[in-house]
Tab-separated table of C-alpha atoms in Angstrom:
chain	number	residue	atom	x	y	z
A	1	MET	CA	-6.969	-4.662	-18.011
A	2	LYS	CA	-9.343	-4.422	-15.112
A	3	LEU	CA	-12.499	-2.439	-15.466
A	4	ARG	CA	-11.646	0.022	-12.747
A	5	GLN	CA	-8.284	0.691	-14.367
A	6	ALA	CA	-9.989	1.340	-17.674
A	7	ALA	CA	-12.526	3.606	-16.013
A	8	THR	CA	-9.784	5.602	-14.318
A	9	LEU	CA	-7.937	6.032	-17.594
A	10	ARG	CA	-11.046	7.069	-19.484
A	11	LEU	CA	-11.804	9.571	-16.769
A	12	LEU	CA	-8.335	11.064	-16.966
A	13	GLU	CA	-8.566	11.111	-20.758
A	14	GLY	CA	-11.832	12.996	-20.491
A	15	LEU	CA	-10.533	15.472	-17.939
A	16	TYR	CA	-7.071	16.040	-19.286
A	17	SER	CA	-7.417	15.117	-22.927
A	18	GLU	CA	-4.645	17.385	-24.132
A	19	LEU	CA	-2.233	16.043	-21.546
A	20	MET	CA	-3.142	12.398	-21.974
A	21	LYS	CA	-2.715	12.533	-25.756
A	22	ASP	CA	0.516	14.470	-25.728
A	23	PRO	CA	3.450	12.522	-27.248
A	24	LEU	CA	5.392	12.874	-23.988
A	25	MET	CA	2.495	11.377	-22.094
A	26	VAL	CA	2.005	8.625	-24.634
A	27	VAL	CA	5.563	7.455	-24.002
A	28	TYR	CA	5.134	7.897	-20.263
A	29	ARG	CA	2.059	5.690	-20.355
A	30	VAL	CA	3.813	3.072	-22.424
A	31	MET	CA	6.588	3.003	-19.872
A	32	ALA	CA	4.098	2.663	-17.053
A	33	ARG	CA	3.021	-0.640	-18.560
A	34	GLN	CA	6.476	-2.128	-18.224
A	35	THR	CA	6.941	-4.953	-15.797
A	36	ARG	CA	10.047	-5.238	-13.682
A	37	GLU	CA	11.228	-7.962	-16.029
A	38	SER	CA	10.742	-5.917	-19.183
A	39	LYS	CA	12.625	-2.995	-17.646
A	40	SER	CA	15.691	-5.221	-17.582
A	41	ASN	CA	15.278	-6.368	-21.176
A	42	PRO	CA	17.929	-4.684	-23.404
A	43	ARG	CA	15.620	-4.560	-26.396
A	44	ASN	CA	12.824	-2.885	-24.446
A	45	VAL	CA	15.245	-0.407	-22.937
A	46	ALA	CA	16.507	0.458	-26.414
A	47	ASP	CA	12.914	1.023	-27.559
A	48	MET	CA	12.190	3.253	-24.605
A	49	ALA	CA	15.401	5.243	-24.979
A	50	LYS	CA	14.621	5.769	-28.649
A	51	LYS	CA	11.064	6.882	-27.972
A	52	PHE	CA	12.297	9.198	-25.233
A	53	GLN	CA	14.732	10.872	-27.607
A	54	GLU	CA	12.070	11.171	-30.297
A	55	VAL	CA	9.632	13.037	-28.089
A	56	THR	CA	12.036	15.152	-26.065
A	57	GLY	CA	14.996	15.663	-28.358
A	58	ASP	CA	17.144	14.912	-25.304
A	59	LYS	CA	20.106	12.703	-26.175
A	60	ALA	CA	20.862	11.726	-22.597
A	61	PHE	CA	20.149	8.065	-23.298
A	62	GLU	CA	21.431	7.925	-26.835
A	63	GLU	CA	23.936	5.197	-26.010
A	64	PHE	CA	21.028	2.966	-25.056
A	65	SER	CA	18.880	3.692	-28.088
A	66	ASP	CA	20.542	1.163	-30.335
A	67	ALA	CA	19.535	-2.358	-29.411
A	68	ALA	CA	22.682	-3.766	-30.949
A	69	THR	CA	24.917	-1.831	-28.616
A	70	VAL	CA	22.832	-1.891	-25.470
A	71	GLU	CA	24.119	-5.221	-24.280
A	72	SER	CA	27.768	-4.278	-24.665
A	73	VAL	CA	27.199	-0.922	-22.977
A	74	VAL	CA	25.416	-2.688	-20.165
A	75	ALA	CA	28.114	-5.321	-19.853
A	76	GLU	CA	30.684	-2.566	-19.451
A	77	LYS	CA	28.646	-0.582	-16.973
A	78	GLU	CA	27.639	-3.618	-14.985
A	79	LYS	CA	31.161	-4.419	-13.935
A	80	GLY	CA	30.897	-4.366	-10.200
A	81	GLU	CA	27.149	-3.731	-10.341
A	82	THR	CA	24.247	-6.053	-9.787
A	83	PRO	CA	23.330	-7.673	-13.114
A	84	GLY	CA	20.247	-6.005	-14.567
A	85	SER	CA	20.441	-2.984	-12.292
A	86	VAL	CA	21.979	-0.703	-14.920
A	87	LEU	CA	19.118	-1.215	-17.328
A	88	TYR	CA	16.570	-0.883	-14.585
A	89	ASP	CA	18.185	2.397	-13.504
A	90	VAL	CA	18.149	3.676	-17.070
A	91	VAL	CA	14.421	3.078	-17.314
A	92	ASN	CA	13.821	4.847	-14.025
A	93	GLN	CA	15.911	7.803	-15.153
A	94	ILE	CA	13.989	8.013	-18.425
A	95	ASP	CA	10.792	7.898	-16.417
A	96	ARG	CA	11.875	10.753	-14.146
A	97	LYS	CA	13.065	12.890	-17.060
A	98	LEU	CA	9.810	12.332	-18.885
A	99	MET	CA	7.847	13.326	-15.803
A	100	LYS	CA	9.841	16.547	-15.508
A	101	ALA	CA	9.357	17.306	-19.200
A	102	ILE	CA	5.600	16.809	-18.842
A	103	GLU	CA	5.491	19.022	-15.763
A	104	ALA	CA	7.504	21.735	-17.488
A	105	LYS	CA	5.256	21.666	-20.523
A	106	PHE	CA	1.859	21.512	-18.895
A	107	VAL	CA	2.151	23.278	-15.589
A	108	SER	CA	3.772	26.352	-17.090
A	109	SER	CA	1.315	26.539	-19.963
A	110	ALA	CA	-1.797	25.966	-17.875
A	111	VAL	CA	-1.234	28.420	-15.028
A	112	VAL	CA	-3.930	31.065	-14.889
B	1	MET	CA	3.856	-14.151	-31.332
B	2	SER	CA	4.941	-10.566	-30.825
B	3	GLU	CA	8.508	-9.425	-31.050
B	4	PRO	CA	10.062	-9.265	-27.589
B	5	GLY	CA	10.541	-5.532	-27.933
B	6	THR	CA	6.944	-4.822	-28.824
B	7	GLN	CA	5.228	-7.358	-26.642
B	8	ALA	CA	5.731	-5.310	-23.505
B	9	PHE	CA	4.177	-2.272	-25.176
B	10	SER	CA	0.862	-3.923	-25.864
B	11	GLN	CA	-2.076	-3.289	-23.578
B	12	PRO	CA	-4.854	-5.762	-22.933
B	13	LYS	CA	-8.213	-4.407	-23.986
B	14	LEU	CA	-11.579	-4.759	-22.401
B	15	PRO	CA	-14.220	-6.494	-24.476
B	16	ASP	CA	-15.964	-3.928	-26.704
B	17	GLU	CA	-19.278	-4.117	-24.906
B	18	ILE	CA	-17.702	-3.519	-21.507
B	19	GLU	CA	-15.528	-0.777	-22.930
B	20	GLN	CA	-18.618	0.986	-24.271
B	21	ARG	CA	-20.378	0.678	-20.938
B	22	THR	CA	-17.314	1.974	-19.155
B	23	GLN	CA	-17.220	4.939	-21.515
B	24	ALA	CA	-20.869	5.657	-20.819
B	25	VAL	CA	-20.370	5.440	-17.073
B	26	VAL	CA	-17.317	7.669	-17.189
B	27	GLN	CA	-19.133	10.186	-19.349
B	28	LYS	CA	-21.789	10.474	-16.668
B	29	TRP	CA	-19.095	11.360	-14.165
B	30	LEU	CA	-17.458	13.777	-16.531
B	31	ASP	CA	-20.740	15.560	-17.018
B	32	THR	CA	-20.836	16.283	-13.295
B	33	ILE	CA	-17.379	17.825	-13.191
B	34	PRO	CA	-17.277	21.604	-13.521
B	35	PRO	CA	-15.455	22.875	-16.622
B	36	ALA	CA	-13.086	24.763	-14.347
B	37	ASP	CA	-11.760	21.489	-12.993
B	38	ARG	CA	-11.174	20.050	-16.419
B	39	ALA	CA	-7.795	20.328	-18.027
B	40	MET	CA	-6.722	22.906	-15.475
B	41	ILE	CA	-3.364	21.916	-14.110
B	42	LYS	CA	-2.439	24.372	-11.441
B	43	ASP	CA	0.804	23.136	-9.983
B	44	PRO	CA	3.399	20.359	-10.084
B	45	LYS	CA	1.724	18.486	-7.247
B	46	GLN	CA	-1.458	18.195	-9.202
B	47	ILE	CA	0.188	17.011	-12.363
B	48	ARG	CA	2.209	14.494	-10.389
B	49	SER	CA	-1.026	13.127	-9.008
B	50	VAL	CA	-2.424	12.803	-12.505
B	51	LEU	CA	0.758	11.124	-13.670
B	52	ASN	CA	0.784	8.742	-10.732
B	53	LEU	CA	-2.854	7.929	-11.194
B	54	SER	CA	-2.416	7.227	-14.867
B	55	LYS	CA	0.646	5.139	-14.125
B	56	SER	CA	-1.371	3.157	-11.620
B	57	ALA	CA	-4.092	2.581	-14.138
B	58	GLU	CA	-1.619	1.508	-16.807
B	59	ALA	CA	0.555	-0.602	-14.548
B	60	PRO	CA	0.288	-4.350	-14.929
B	61	GLY	CA	0.487	-5.024	-11.204
B	62	GLU	CA	1.638	-2.991	-8.234
B	63	SER	CA	0.689	0.639	-7.534
B	64	HIS	CA	-1.372	2.648	-5.162
B	65	LEU	CA	-4.519	1.908	-7.113
B	66	PHE	CA	-4.156	-1.629	-5.943
B	67	GLN	CA	-3.314	-0.553	-2.436
B	68	ILE	CA	-6.626	1.230	-2.414
B	69	GLU	CA	-8.308	-1.813	-3.825
B	70	ASP	CA	-6.819	-3.714	-0.932
B	71	LYS	CA	-8.875	-1.549	1.392
B	72	ILE	CA	-11.803	-3.547	0.189
B	73	GLY	CA	-10.161	-6.345	2.087
B	74	ASP	CA	-10.949	-4.380	5.248
B	75	MET	CA	-14.653	-4.556	4.697
B	76	PRO	CA	-16.774	-6.954	6.673
B	77	ASP	CA	-16.410	-10.588	5.807
B	78	SER	CA	-20.044	-10.844	4.857
B	79	ALA	CA	-19.631	-8.106	2.269
B	80	ALA	CA	-16.453	-9.654	0.947
B	81	VAL	CA	-18.194	-12.966	0.507
B	82	ALA	CA	-21.157	-11.277	-1.163
B	83	MET	CA	-18.823	-9.415	-3.466
B	84	ARG	CA	-17.084	-12.585	-4.468
B	85	GLU	CA	-20.474	-14.079	-5.129
B	86	LYS	CA	-21.439	-10.928	-7.050
B	87	ASP	CA	-24.617	-10.652	-5.044
B	88	PRO	CA	-25.557	-6.948	-4.856
B	89	THR	CA	-28.389	-7.517	-2.403
B	90	LYS	CA	-26.214	-9.300	0.120
B	91	MET	CA	-23.503	-6.716	-0.363
B	92	ALA	CA	-25.919	-3.901	0.294
B	93	GLU	CA	-27.099	-5.553	3.485
B	94	ALA	CA	-23.552	-6.160	4.645
B	95	PHE	CA	-22.504	-2.580	4.008
B	96	GLU	CA	-25.550	-1.262	5.788
B	97	ARG	CA	-24.705	-3.347	8.831
B	98	PHE	CA	-21.168	-2.075	8.596
B	99	ALA	CA	-22.331	1.520	8.381
B	100	ASN	CA	-24.335	1.019	11.552
B	101	ASP	CA	-21.350	-0.259	13.534
B	102	PRO	CA	-19.840	2.851	15.181
B	103	VAL	CA	-16.502	1.239	16.003
B	104	LYS	CA	-15.839	-0.075	12.533
B	105	VAL	CA	-17.151	3.089	10.933
B	106	SER	CA	-14.755	5.203	12.938
B	107	GLU	CA	-11.814	3.120	11.788
B	108	GLU	CA	-13.033	3.187	8.223
B	109	THR	CA	-13.541	6.949	8.244
B	110	ASP	CA	-9.854	7.443	8.908
B	111	LYS	CA	-8.946	5.077	6.123
B	112	VAL	CA	-11.204	6.829	3.649
B	113	LYS	CA	-9.780	10.195	4.657
B	114	ASN	CA	-6.277	8.929	4.222
B	115	ILE	CA	-7.080	7.568	0.816
B	116	ALA	CA	-8.556	10.903	-0.174
B	117	LYS	CA	-5.426	12.880	0.683
B	118	SER	CA	-4.701	13.893	-2.846
B	119	THR	CA	-3.929	17.065	-4.667
B	120	LEU	CA	-6.306	16.274	-7.473
B	121	PRO	CA	-9.251	18.605	-7.964
B	122	GLU	CA	-11.960	17.730	-5.505
B	123	SER	CA	-14.399	16.663	-8.176
B	124	LEU	CA	-11.881	14.342	-9.778
B	125	ARG	CA	-10.906	12.950	-6.395
B	126	LYS	CA	-14.522	12.157	-5.730
B	127	ALA	CA	-14.989	10.545	-9.074
B	128	VAL	CA	-11.875	8.445	-8.750
B	129	LEU	CA	-12.788	7.348	-5.290
B	130	SER	CA	-16.193	6.450	-6.642
B	131	ILE	CA	-14.563	4.123	-9.062
B	132	ILE	CA	-12.371	2.586	-6.473
B	133	LEU	CA	-14.229	2.245	-3.268
B	134	THR	CA	-17.039	4.560	-2.255
B	135	GLU	CA	-19.448	7.090	-3.623
B	136	GLY	CA	-17.314	10.025	-2.594
B	137	GLU	CA	-15.033	11.597	-0.074
B	138	ARG	CA	-17.566	11.836	2.665
B	139	SER	CA	-17.784	10.136	6.008
B	140	ALA	CA	-17.475	6.415	5.926
B	141	VAL	CA	-21.005	6.186	7.238
B	142	GLY	CA	-22.379	8.171	4.357
B	143	ALA	CA	-20.133	6.480	1.885
B	144	PHE	CA	-21.070	3.002	2.951
B	145	ARG	CA	-24.759	3.852	3.131
B	146	GLU	CA	-24.599	5.279	-0.337
B	147	TYR	CA	-22.629	2.302	-1.456
B	148	ALA	CA	-25.362	0.081	-0.111
B	149	THR	CA	-27.996	2.179	-1.836
B	150	ALA	CA	-26.065	2.157	-5.049
B	151	LEU	CA	-25.765	-1.574	-4.913
B	152	ARG	CA	-29.505	-1.865	-4.529
B	153	LYS	CA	-30.157	0.201	-7.590
B	154	GLN	CA	-28.047	-2.147	-9.647
B	155	ASN	CA	-27.828	0.271	-12.516
B	156	THR	CA	-25.415	2.588	-10.794
B	157	VAL	CA	-21.788	3.072	-11.531
B	158	THR	CA	-20.525	1.162	-8.546
B	159	THR	CA	-22.740	-1.776	-9.183
B	160	THR	CA	-21.842	-1.836	-12.824
B	161	LEU	CA	-18.192	-1.846	-11.969
B	162	ASN	CA	-18.403	-4.458	-9.278
B	163	ARG	CA	-20.563	-6.733	-11.323
B	164	GLU	CA	-17.923	-6.819	-14.016
B	165	LEU	CA	-14.948	-7.265	-11.745
């Protein structure tokens, strides 16, 4: 990690401590660390789908939360698709849903 | 070796000493930020900025944080060389020369303004920009002069950061 990245994070943690420590945000931050390669890794996707469900209760990605079945689900969905794109899309969808959940939780509760 | 599933979730850490110094530097900034700007999330745009900024800081590569870092590539060659050499005195001189060049300053002012187009609270925007490039969202002239001054002092935030980078 570069120093300026660390400094930015510490600053955000100091300013928005409640937000940055929230379980939703913790998962969001973990996902932010994913490389393009890891977003196409079935095992990582299963981990992320599982964490997403744990913190939101949303079962939208339940079919991806079991590493053992991810590959077969992906194989089925990838028929006619670019290999790897299904998993990558799943991660992006999880990311967007997490962002919306964070917005819904914090913006509504912090309005004065 | 980590399990493939967990490896991607790990985050490299700064050495303890640098981490402590970073904490101290950040605390100084935090102390300057009014309580009203802390924790207050007023609208979706603001929270999206926070989310994007945190994503940038967590991201292993790409992101707008790095695009902003790239702006450093627009600085005068002499300053770039000095920065690579980690020579604060030369950097200060180079930035002062740059600040005195009206043509370059005009171009740089626009860039700094563009960078600062953010919905974050003003104080946070200033602090973040301090980390990244200048001493605040002011004119490029002022920013680069202050940058030069800060470099001279050697014990300032910017110098501390650049020395470690």
